[in-house]
Short mmCIF file of C-alpha atoms in Angstrom, two decimals:
data_model
loop_
_atom_site.label_atom_id
_atom_site.label_comp_id
_atom_site.label_asym_id
_atom_site.label_seq_id
_atom_site.Cartn_x
_atom_site.Cartn_y
_atom_site.Cartn_z
CA MET B 395 -29.62 -39.79 -48.51
CA ARG B 396 -31.92 -36.76 -48.60
CA LYS B 397 -32.70 -37.19 -44.88
CA LEU B 398 -28.95 -37.26 -44.15
CA LYS B 399 -28.44 -33.92 -46.01
CA ILE B 400 -31.33 -32.32 -44.10
CA PHE B 401 -29.90 -33.62 -40.83
CA PHE B 402 -26.46 -32.07 -41.55
CA LEU B 403 -28.02 -28.75 -42.63
CA VAL B 404 -30.06 -28.59 -39.40
CA ALA B 405 -27.01 -29.56 -37.31
CA PHE B 406 -24.93 -26.92 -39.10
CA ALA B 407 -27.58 -24.23 -38.48
CA ILE B 408 -27.82 -25.15 -34.79
CA GLY B 409 -24.03 -25.01 -34.55
CA LEU B 410 -23.92 -21.53 -36.08
CA VAL B 411 -26.60 -20.24 -33.73
CA SER B 412 -24.88 -21.68 -30.66
CA ILE B 413 -21.48 -20.30 -31.69
CA GLY B 414 -22.94 -16.86 -32.40
CA GLY B 415 -24.63 -16.72 -29.01
CA SER B 416 -21.61 -17.77 -26.96
CA GLY B 417 -18.82 -15.94 -28.75
CA CYS B 418 -16.76 -13.10 -27.40
CA SER B 419 -18.37 -9.74 -27.20
CA LYS B 420 -17.03 -6.24 -26.62
CA SER B 421 -20.12 -5.18 -24.70
CA ASN B 422 -20.14 -5.37 -20.92
CA ASN B 423 -22.89 -7.82 -19.93
CA ASN B 424 -21.67 -7.84 -16.35
CA SER B 425 -24.14 -6.54 -13.78
CA THR B 426 -21.43 -4.74 -11.80
CA PRO B 427 -20.92 -1.10 -12.72
CA SER B 428 -17.66 -0.27 -14.42
CA SER B 429 -15.34 2.16 -12.70
CA SER B 430 -12.75 4.48 -14.13
CA ASP B 431 -9.04 3.85 -13.74
CA SER B 432 -7.85 4.86 -10.28
CA VAL B 433 -4.14 4.94 -11.13
CA LEU B 434 -2.82 8.50 -11.28
CA TYR B 435 0.30 9.61 -13.11
CA SER B 436 2.08 12.86 -13.79
CA PRO B 437 3.32 14.22 -17.07
CA TRP B 438 7.08 14.10 -17.57
CA ILE B 439 8.58 16.84 -15.37
CA THR B 440 11.99 18.35 -16.19
CA LEU B 441 14.04 18.35 -12.99
CA LYS B 442 15.69 21.53 -11.68
CA MET B 443 17.74 20.31 -8.73
CA THR B 444 19.16 22.71 -6.16
CA PRO B 445 22.32 22.02 -4.13
CA ASP B 446 21.85 21.40 -0.42
CA ALA B 447 23.57 24.17 1.55
CA GLY B 448 26.96 23.01 2.82
CA ASP B 449 26.52 19.48 1.47
CA THR B 450 27.31 17.55 -1.70
CA THR B 451 23.72 16.53 -2.34
CA PHE B 452 21.02 17.98 -4.56
CA GLU B 453 17.31 18.08 -3.93
CA GLN B 454 14.00 19.06 -5.45
CA ASN B 455 10.53 19.23 -3.94
CA ILE B 456 7.57 18.44 -6.21
CA ALA B 457 4.10 19.45 -5.00
CA VAL B 458 1.56 16.65 -5.56
CA LYS B 459 -2.00 17.51 -4.47
CA SER B 460 -3.18 13.92 -4.97
CA LEU B 461 -0.61 12.58 -2.47
CA THR B 462 -3.08 12.28 0.40
CA GLN B 463 -2.79 10.64 3.81
CA SER B 464 -4.80 7.71 2.46
CA ILE B 465 -2.23 7.18 -0.31
CA LEU B 466 0.64 7.44 2.19
CA ASP B 467 -1.08 4.91 4.47
CA LYS B 468 -2.40 2.41 1.93
CA GLY B 469 -1.18 3.21 -1.58
CA THR B 470 1.90 2.78 -3.72
CA ILE B 471 3.97 5.56 -5.28
CA MET B 472 6.40 4.76 -8.06
CA CYS B 473 8.98 7.22 -9.40
CA TYR B 474 10.67 7.04 -12.80
CA LEU B 475 13.42 8.88 -14.64
CA GLN B 476 13.92 9.05 -18.37
CA TYR B 477 17.62 8.89 -19.24
CA GLN B 478 19.12 8.40 -22.71
CA GLY B 479 15.78 7.21 -24.11
CA GLN B 480 15.19 4.62 -21.39
CA VAL B 481 12.78 4.74 -18.46
CA ASN B 482 14.17 3.53 -15.12
CA TYR B 483 13.12 3.58 -11.50
CA SER B 484 14.47 6.85 -10.11
CA SER B 485 16.42 5.02 -7.38
CA ASP B 486 18.18 2.93 -10.06
CA LEU B 487 19.74 6.18 -11.27
CA GLY B 488 20.61 7.45 -7.78
CA VAL B 489 17.63 9.80 -7.31
CA TYR B 490 15.87 8.80 -4.10
CA PRO B 491 12.31 9.93 -3.34
CA THR B 492 10.73 10.47 0.06
CA PHE B 493 7.03 11.15 0.42
CA THR B 494 5.14 13.53 2.68
CA LEU B 495 1.59 14.79 2.57
CA GLY B 496 1.28 16.64 -0.76
CA ASN B 497 4.97 16.38 -1.69
CA ILE B 498 7.59 14.20 -3.30
CA ASN B 499 11.10 15.14 -2.19
CA LEU B 500 13.95 14.00 -4.44
CA PHE B 501 17.53 13.64 -3.17
CA THR B 502 20.65 12.71 -5.11
CA GLY B 503 24.43 12.88 -4.90
CA LEU B 504 24.74 14.18 -8.46
CA ASP B 505 22.92 17.04 -10.15
CA ALA B 506 20.02 15.47 -12.07
CA THR B 507 18.87 18.77 -13.57
CA GLY B 508 17.43 18.27 -17.04
CA LEU B 509 16.35 14.67 -16.54
CA GLN B 510 12.66 13.84 -17.03
CA PHE B 511 10.80 12.63 -13.92
CA ARG B 512 7.36 10.99 -13.60
CA TYR B 513 5.42 9.63 -10.63
CA VAL B 514 2.64 7.05 -10.61
CA ILE B 515 0.21 6.80 -7.68
CA ILE B 516 -1.73 3.58 -7.12
CA PRO B 517 -4.37 3.89 -4.39
CA GLY B 518 -4.75 0.89 -2.10
CA LYS B 519 -8.23 -0.44 -1.47
CA THR B 520 -7.88 -3.84 0.18
CA ALA B 521 -5.57 -4.56 3.10
CA VAL B 522 -4.12 -8.06 3.01
CA THR B 523 -2.60 -9.68 6.06
CA ASP B 524 -1.36 -13.05 4.84
CA TYR B 525 -1.19 -15.52 1.97
CA LYS B 526 -4.54 -17.14 2.85
CA THR B 527 -6.31 -13.77 2.75
CA ILE B 528 -5.09 -13.14 -0.79
CA ILE B 529 -6.40 -16.50 -2.02
CA LYS B 530 -9.69 -16.14 -0.18
CA LYS B 531 -10.27 -12.48 -1.11
CA TYR B 532 -9.54 -12.76 -4.81
CA ASN B 533 -10.63 -16.37 -5.30
CA ILE B 534 -7.67 -17.28 -7.52
CA PRO B 535 -8.35 -20.64 -9.18
CA ILE B 536 -5.60 -23.23 -8.89
CA GLN B 537 -5.41 -25.46 -11.93
#
């Protein structure tokens, strides 16, 4: 009986050591260097729309230094409006953005002055041409 107790104590100790060594850890043991977040976003901007001369549309130009040719060619730009406590895509509320080098141009049929606007820029790094490239490039396991 004594040998059985010693066996269970040793097995328990080995179990604790193995669990402690393979548990989750907050430290980064990965050999690849970590990089900072590459997603850029603006603060909330209060819109001040101006009427288009001789038309029934309103517009506003927002200067965005980080809107580079690389972003226009390979990235994604998302635009949001805050209205009555909810955040929506700007186009859902009738404010349509167009993008040029260094600028976001907003157009709408109604005066959106006073609404809060935000843009999010997501740089693109990997061009993908088809479904097989996505699977091969990112090695997504199928279970």
